[in-house]
Amino acid sequence: MKKRVVALALAASVVLGGCSSGASSQATSAPASQTTEAKEQTTTSQTEAETTEAEKEADKEGEASYDEVKEADVIIVGAGGAGLSAAIAAADEGAESIIVIEKLGKTGGSLNFTSGSMSGAETVIQELDGIEDTKESYIEDIMSNGAGLGNRELIQIFVDEDVDAIEWLWNHGLSEYTFSEQNGKKSVFAPEHQLYSVQRTYKPKAMDPSNYKSAVHEILDKEIAAYDNITIDYYTEVTELIGNEKGQVLTAVGHNSDSGKTVCYKAKKGIVMATGGYSGNPRMMGQYAQHGDQYLVGGADSADGKGIRIMQTVGAAVDKEKLSYIPTFPMGLEFAPGKGAIGDVYMWKAGGIYVNQEGKRFINEALDEVVPRETALEEQTGAVQYNIFTDKIIEDLKANKAAFMWEYYYEPEQGMGHKLVQSADTLEELAEIIGVPADALTETVEAYNKAVESKGTDEFGRDFSGTPTAYSVAVNKIEGDKYYAVPIKALVVMTLGGVTINNDMQVVNEAGEAIPGLYAAGEVVGGIWGKFVSGGTGVMGPVVFGRITGRNVVNFELKEGQPVKEASFVLEEALFEKKEAAVEAFDMSGIKDGTYEATVDGQSGDMTVQVVVAGGKISEVTVVSNHETENIAGPALEKVPAAIVEQNSPDVDGVTGATLTSERIREAVRQCLDQAK
């Protein structure tokens, strides 16, 4: 990356302004017959003109330090739900040019990692289902679910706008989608979150599941493609925001990993930061949550929180306490080191229990409230719990048609979680396998079995009366011919801390003043929902606030503000340093010509890679088969094999956002080359 040229004192405003100051003044000539006062004014005008010329020269020098300079009415950083929605809204409000900057090779952000559940009150969907609801009830549920710590004013704004956003989606294709229904209605209760008081969750299924996990993402992509004034710059990461002499933030500097170019982006109306949260940054989560560095990452590695720090360097306020607001799912299936997906075995529904690393129970497993189960797991050593069950419990879960996760992820040999299942003939053997104290596990199970015999409730409030509920389909002791254990970890798919905004989506400084030209929407914003998230707001929140932001950045007057300066609290740079696995450079000497094939573990099944060696060099790398998520792994499946051939080595860089797929390809190639020796 080229270094930005620092201009001299004469052009200090240019340094503040980034690519160029944007300052201009019109000089005029004065007749020789003017009065002394007029002549003095003329001299001043000439001085201003000379200064302006100097600034222009400095502008040119500054611009020359970048490989490219791009201008647009609106610059949007991040092509997730918030960024895409902001771009569409800005275009509809009359913005002539919009540039969306995206560091990955695809749009969607966190929408690539979620099924895309939506929620809303008084919506067109509820009307069709004949369900009565109120916005007031929705607001109270969100506030309650967030432990009363949410921003009521922003939640009110969200709930009001959400109705129109869902109707917009409905009219732009959502009405044609297939929904997961309950009792013939599209409006449902969603048990993965704390239940709403009314059915107001909607689960549309993507029409093209090979490329989309979320229907909302699919619709936004289709709509974006229809605008010729919206440009998306892929593989470009914004590394810096720059304020000008008027206290405005209208300049962003980005680096394109594909071309290697440094690009300076200049906005006429404003910059929208929609860079997401920090759920892909275990180091940062560990800084603000007790076991945060051990939470499973359920989203993109690119959700690293850098956007928060970048805004802090131009004054953005961040509430440090709220950075600890990291909601988890107590149902994380670890399919790769540190990476997970929602995939509990749910054996506790038929009598199984959870124990921690110490071999003890710590929660009512069948509790119908999600938050207590979330927080209880977060507090356990390593944020891990072992689901303990038996062959009899498996049979009962299947008999009650509640074994979907087990039959899909765990029981099949090719299942994502199959290798996590541990079994033994005795509890003592099982304890040794999973590394928990045998005496503690035995004592825990004995106490549990006695509680089952009592047909009452135990110390955690778990009911053994046999009354069927959605969380308890059968009552069983922990006894049988075979004992099983599956580790389940705390899983994070979103974070709730971030920069502070006002009700107009403008980023504010630590004095509560809006930073002119700088807006934010989506997960990068903190303090909206409180400590825990409500179902559907993770999708509709970014869409709603993105729409509002897109309108405001176009229509609001660009004011002047206080001189731009760094906030007093700025996240440490060390939180964003990536730890690269130490891999010894592969020795390419002595490889023999031929065609070789290797198979490695993939995301949802094996990956097979073929390598052709000709003339002692790698001439071809082909991913023969894979079970990766196509819309996420696609760039790696294309770029990594090509890079290996070009560099004649498996030691090539991975693709941001597809690091696991990249490493699988590299490992398979290494195995092929081992064969070639």
mmCIF file of C-alpha atoms in Angstrom, residues 374-585:
data_model
loop_
_atom_site.group_PDB
_atom_site.id
_atom_site.type_symbol
_atom_site.label_atom_id
_atom_site.label_comp_id
_atom_site.label_asym_id
_atom_site.label_seq_id
_atom_site.Cartn_x
_atom_site.Cartn_y
_atom_site.Cartn_z
ATOM 1 C CA GLU A 374 -27.698 -18.651 27.452
ATOM 2 C CA THR A 375 -26.149 -16.883 30.414
ATOM 3 C CA ALA A 376 -25.700 -20.104 32.408
ATOM 4 C CA LEU A 377 -23.628 -21.670 29.615
ATOM 5 C CA GLU A 378 -21.568 -18.498 29.162
ATOM 6 C CA GLU A 379 -20.488 -18.782 32.800
ATOM 7 C CA GLN A 380 -19.246 -22.380 32.564
ATOM 8 C CA THR A 381 -15.604 -23.294 32.095
ATOM 9 C CA GLY A 382 -14.777 -23.041 28.405
ATOM 10 C CA ALA A 383 -18.409 -22.093 27.672
ATOM 11 C CA VAL A 384 -19.037 -25.789 26.995
ATOM 12 C CA GLN A 385 -21.709 -28.219 28.161
ATOM 13 C CA TYR A 386 -21.962 -31.966 27.542
ATOM 14 C CA ASN A 387 -25.324 -33.433 26.605
ATOM 15 C CA ILE A 388 -25.468 -36.771 28.462
ATOM 16 C CA PHE A 389 -28.017 -39.349 27.253
ATOM 17 C CA THR A 390 -28.620 -43.016 26.524
ATOM 18 C CA ASP A 391 -29.889 -45.296 23.772
ATOM 19 C CA LYS A 392 -33.348 -45.321 25.411
ATOM 20 C CA ILE A 393 -33.497 -41.522 25.294
ATOM 21 C CA ILE A 394 -32.606 -41.573 21.592
ATOM 22 C CA GLU A 395 -35.475 -44.012 20.933
ATOM 23 C CA ASP A 396 -37.993 -41.855 22.799
ATOM 24 C CA LEU A 397 -36.887 -38.667 21.058
ATOM 25 C CA LYS A 398 -37.343 -40.351 17.684
ATOM 26 C CA ALA A 399 -40.712 -41.795 18.696
ATOM 27 C CA ASN A 400 -41.911 -38.285 19.513
ATOM 28 C CA LYS A 401 -40.615 -36.939 16.173
ATOM 29 C CA ALA A 402 -38.279 -34.514 17.959
ATOM 30 C CA ALA A 403 -34.973 -35.949 16.745
ATOM 31 C CA PHE A 404 -34.498 -33.823 13.605
ATOM 32 C CA MET A 405 -31.119 -32.408 14.642
ATOM 33 C CA TRP A 406 -29.862 -35.825 15.758
ATOM 34 C CA GLU A 407 -30.944 -37.515 12.543
ATOM 35 C CA TYR A 408 -29.588 -34.728 10.331
ATOM 36 C CA TYR A 409 -26.320 -33.649 11.969
ATOM 37 C CA TYR A 410 -25.196 -36.422 14.315
ATOM 38 C CA GLU A 411 -26.439 -39.899 13.449
ATOM 39 C CA PRO A 412 -25.297 -40.089 9.771
ATOM 40 C CA GLU A 413 -21.585 -40.782 9.232
ATOM 41 C CA GLN A 414 -21.432 -37.783 6.886
ATOM 42 C CA GLY A 415 -23.265 -35.551 9.366
ATOM 43 C CA MET A 416 -21.576 -32.346 10.443
ATOM 44 C CA GLY A 417 -21.611 -33.396 14.106
ATOM 45 C CA HIS A 418 -21.083 -37.155 13.785
ATOM 46 C CA LYS A 419 -17.460 -37.016 14.970
ATOM 47 C CA LEU A 420 -18.521 -35.188 18.129
ATOM 48 C CA VAL A 421 -20.612 -38.102 19.401
ATOM 49 C CA GLN A 422 -18.838 -40.094 22.118
ATOM 50 C CA SER A 423 -20.177 -43.343 23.544
ATOM 51 C CA ALA A 424 -19.262 -45.874 26.230
ATOM 52 C CA ASP A 425 -20.681 -48.844 28.086
ATOM 53 C CA THR A 426 -20.404 -47.138 31.469
ATOM 54 C CA LEU A 427 -20.580 -43.625 32.834
ATOM 55 C CA GLU A 428 -17.043 -43.945 34.179
ATOM 56 C CA GLU A 429 -15.695 -44.741 30.723
ATOM 57 C CA LEU A 430 -17.688 -41.889 29.212
ATOM 58 C CA ALA A 431 -16.330 -39.463 31.791
ATOM 59 C CA GLU A 432 -12.763 -40.442 30.924
ATOM 60 C CA ILE A 433 -13.397 -39.987 27.188
ATOM 61 C CA ILE A 434 -14.816 -36.477 27.529
ATOM 62 C CA GLY A 435 -12.399 -35.417 30.256
ATOM 63 C CA VAL A 436 -14.726 -34.754 33.197
ATOM 64 C CA PRO A 437 -14.294 -36.170 36.740
ATOM 65 C CA ALA A 438 -15.882 -39.638 36.824
ATOM 66 C CA ASP A 439 -16.976 -39.411 40.461
ATOM 67 C CA ALA A 440 -18.665 -36.056 39.862
ATOM 68 C CA LEU A 441 -20.506 -37.293 36.761
ATOM 69 C CA THR A 442 -21.642 -40.460 38.533
ATOM 70 C CA GLU A 443 -22.871 -38.473 41.519
ATOM 71 C CA THR A 444 -24.700 -36.019 39.236
ATOM 72 C CA VAL A 445 -26.485 -38.807 37.366
ATOM 73 C CA GLU A 446 -27.480 -40.603 40.567
ATOM 74 C CA ALA A 447 -29.020 -37.421 41.970
ATOM 75 C CA TYR A 448 -30.824 -36.787 38.702
ATOM 76 C CA ASN A 449 -32.235 -40.322 38.538
ATOM 77 C CA LYS A 450 -33.614 -39.965 42.076
ATOM 78 C CA ALA A 451 -35.316 -36.707 41.052
ATOM 79 C CA VAL A 452 -36.904 -38.517 38.101
ATOM 80 C CA GLU A 453 -38.229 -41.223 40.441
ATOM 81 C CA SER A 454 -39.815 -38.545 42.639
ATOM 82 C CA LYS A 455 -42.022 -37.373 39.731
ATOM 83 C CA GLY A 456 -41.759 -33.886 41.198
ATOM 84 C CA THR A 457 -39.270 -31.112 40.506
ATOM 85 C CA ASP A 458 -35.555 -30.948 41.217
ATOM 86 C CA GLU A 459 -33.336 -28.200 42.625
ATOM 87 C CA PHE A 460 -33.202 -26.486 39.206
ATOM 88 C CA GLY A 461 -36.972 -26.496 38.797
ATOM 89 C CA ARG A 462 -37.104 -29.250 36.181
ATOM 90 C CA ASP A 463 -40.456 -31.013 36.205
ATOM 91 C CA PHE A 464 -40.668 -34.815 36.078
ATOM 92 C CA SER A 465 -44.430 -35.186 36.330
ATOM 93 C CA GLY A 466 -44.594 -36.355 32.707
ATOM 94 C CA THR A 467 -46.754 -33.485 31.491
ATOM 95 C CA PRO A 468 -45.768 -33.060 27.809
ATOM 96 C CA THR A 469 -44.440 -29.652 26.736
ATOM 97 C CA ALA A 470 -42.534 -28.346 23.740
ATOM 98 C CA TYR A 471 -39.377 -28.758 25.821
ATOM 99 C CA SER A 472 -40.167 -32.124 27.407
ATOM 100 C CA VAL A 473 -41.620 -34.958 25.309
ATOM 101 C CA ALA A 474 -40.595 -37.855 27.573
ATOM 102 C CA VAL A 475 -39.199 -38.501 31.065
ATOM 103 C CA ASN A 476 -36.245 -40.872 31.402
ATOM 104 C CA LYS A 477 -33.491 -41.724 33.791
ATOM 105 C CA ILE A 478 -29.896 -41.665 32.578
ATOM 106 C CA GLU A 479 -29.592 -45.425 32.266
ATOM 107 C CA GLY A 480 -29.353 -47.892 29.399
ATOM 108 C CA ASP A 481 -27.066 -50.231 27.481
ATOM 109 C CA LYS A 482 -25.106 -47.347 25.987
ATOM 110 C CA TYR A 483 -24.152 -43.922 27.333
ATOM 111 C CA TYR A 484 -23.531 -40.960 25.029
ATOM 112 C CA ALA A 485 -22.056 -37.468 25.268
ATOM 113 C CA VAL A 486 -21.996 -34.582 22.799
ATOM 114 C CA PRO A 487 -20.218 -31.291 23.557
ATOM 115 C CA ILE A 488 -22.334 -28.218 22.882
ATOM 116 C CA LYS A 489 -20.833 -24.735 23.116
ATOM 117 C CA ALA A 490 -21.953 -21.142 23.366
ATOM 118 C CA LEU A 491 -22.436 -19.897 19.801
ATOM 119 C CA VAL A 492 -22.313 -16.268 18.689
ATOM 120 C CA VAL A 493 -23.853 -14.996 15.476
ATOM 121 C CA MET A 494 -24.132 -11.310 16.376
ATOM 122 C CA THR A 495 -22.932 -8.708 18.863
ATOM 123 C CA LEU A 496 -24.817 -5.764 20.360
ATOM 124 C CA GLY A 497 -22.074 -3.253 21.230
ATOM 125 C CA GLY A 498 -20.801 -0.565 18.879
ATOM 126 C CA VAL A 499 -20.785 3.124 18.060
ATOM 127 C CA THR A 500 -23.405 5.514 19.373
ATOM 128 C CA ILE A 501 -25.881 7.190 17.014
ATOM 129 C CA ASN A 502 -28.663 9.725 17.443
ATOM 130 C CA ASN A 503 -32.247 9.214 16.311
ATOM 131 C CA ASP A 504 -31.289 10.363 12.805
ATOM 132 C CA MET A 505 -28.684 7.580 12.425
ATOM 133 C CA GLN A 506 -25.826 10.088 12.652
ATOM 134 C CA VAL A 507 -22.737 8.925 14.520
ATOM 135 C CA VAL A 508 -22.136 11.113 17.573
ATOM 136 C CA ASN A 509 -18.967 12.055 19.412
ATOM 137 C CA GLU A 510 -18.405 11.739 23.153
ATOM 138 C CA ALA A 511 -20.140 15.077 23.714
ATOM 139 C CA GLY A 512 -23.256 13.695 22.025
ATOM 140 C CA GLU A 513 -22.816 15.902 18.955
ATOM 141 C CA ALA A 514 -23.407 14.542 15.465
ATOM 142 C CA ILE A 515 -20.255 14.106 13.371
ATOM 143 C CA PRO A 516 -21.239 15.797 10.078
ATOM 144 C CA GLY A 517 -21.303 13.417 7.128
ATOM 145 C CA LEU A 518 -20.906 10.224 9.161
ATOM 146 C CA TYR A 519 -23.806 7.779 9.552
ATOM 147 C CA ALA A 520 -24.003 4.187 10.781
ATOM 148 C CA ALA A 521 -26.524 1.380 10.533
ATOM 149 C CA GLY A 522 -26.748 -2.289 11.380
ATOM 150 C CA GLU A 523 -24.724 -4.338 13.830
ATOM 151 C CA VAL A 524 -21.892 -1.789 14.005
ATOM 152 C CA VAL A 525 -24.238 0.379 16.106
ATOM 153 C CA GLY A 526 -24.390 -0.343 19.830
ATOM 154 C CA GLY A 527 -26.999 0.061 22.526
ATOM 155 C CA ILE A 528 -30.204 -0.394 20.535
ATOM 156 C CA TRP A 529 -31.547 -3.770 21.654
ATOM 157 C CA GLY A 530 -30.141 -4.112 25.162
ATOM 158 C CA LYS A 531 -28.208 -7.103 26.472
ATOM 159 C CA PHE A 532 -30.050 -9.794 24.517
ATOM 160 C CA VAL A 533 -31.540 -9.873 21.049
ATOM 161 C CA SER A 534 -35.164 -10.484 20.080
ATOM 162 C CA GLY A 535 -36.071 -12.869 17.291
ATOM 163 C CA GLY A 536 -36.031 -11.379 13.785
ATOM 164 C CA THR A 537 -34.417 -8.078 14.774
ATOM 165 C CA GLY A 538 -31.020 -9.326 13.641
ATOM 166 C CA VAL A 539 -32.344 -9.311 10.070
ATOM 167 C CA MET A 540 -34.918 -6.550 10.098
ATOM 168 C CA GLY A 541 -32.918 -4.172 12.315
ATOM 169 C CA PRO A 542 -30.210 -3.620 9.674
ATOM 170 C CA VAL A 543 -32.804 -3.411 6.897
ATOM 171 C CA VAL A 544 -34.930 -0.864 8.743
ATOM 172 C CA PHE A 545 -32.120 1.335 10.005
ATOM 173 C CA GLY A 546 -30.362 1.022 6.655
ATOM 174 C CA ARG A 547 -33.445 2.384 4.895
ATOM 175 C CA ILE A 548 -33.703 5.323 7.284
ATOM 176 C CA THR A 549 -29.998 6.071 6.969
ATOM 177 C CA GLY A 550 -30.128 5.999 3.163
ATOM 178 C CA ARG A 551 -32.921 8.563 3.175
ATOM 179 C CA ASN A 552 -31.275 10.822 5.743
ATOM 180 C CA VAL A 553 -27.831 10.935 4.166
ATOM 181 C CA VAL A 554 -29.394 12.250 0.953
ATOM 182 C CA ASN A 555 -31.882 14.685 2.444
ATOM 183 C CA PHE A 556 -30.103 16.129 5.475
ATOM 184 C CA GLU A 557 -28.150 19.344 5.126
ATOM 185 C CA LEU A 558 -24.413 18.749 5.414
ATOM 186 C CA LYS A 559 -23.451 20.943 8.348
ATOM 187 C CA GLU A 560 -20.086 21.946 9.765
ATOM 188 C CA GLY A 561 -18.932 20.627 13.098
ATOM 189 C CA GLN A 562 -16.182 20.573 15.668
ATOM 190 C CA PRO A 563 -12.641 19.762 14.520
ATOM 191 C CA VAL A 564 -12.333 16.031 14.008
ATOM 192 C CA LYS A 565 -10.299 14.309 16.698
ATOM 193 C CA GLU A 566 -9.878 10.818 18.032
ATOM 194 C CA ALA A 567 -12.207 9.669 20.813
ATOM 195 C CA SER A 568 -10.777 9.273 24.300
ATOM 196 C CA PHE A 569 -11.665 5.567 24.218
ATOM 197 C CA VAL A 570 -10.394 3.704 21.169
ATOM 198 C CA LEU A 571 -10.222 -0.077 20.823
ATOM 199 C CA GLU A 572 -6.679 -1.449 20.955
ATOM 200 C CA GLU A 573 -5.124 -2.317 17.598
ATOM 201 C CA ALA A 574 -3.926 -5.609 19.060
ATOM 202 C CA LEU A 575 -7.542 -6.841 19.135
ATOM 203 C CA PHE A 576 -7.494 -6.991 15.348
ATOM 204 C CA GLU A 577 -4.185 -8.718 14.773
ATOM 205 C CA LYS A 578 -4.831 -12.086 13.201
ATOM 206 C CA LYS A 579 -3.029 -15.151 14.464
ATOM 207 C CA GLU A 580 -1.882 -17.097 11.468
ATOM 208 C CA ALA A 581 -1.344 -20.795 12.027
ATOM 209 C CA ALA A 582 2.322 -21.607 11.782
ATOM 210 C CA VAL A 583 2.634 -23.865 8.730
ATOM 211 C CA GLU A 584 6.070 -24.969 7.612
ATOM 212 C CA ALA A 585 6.717 -24.103 3.974
#
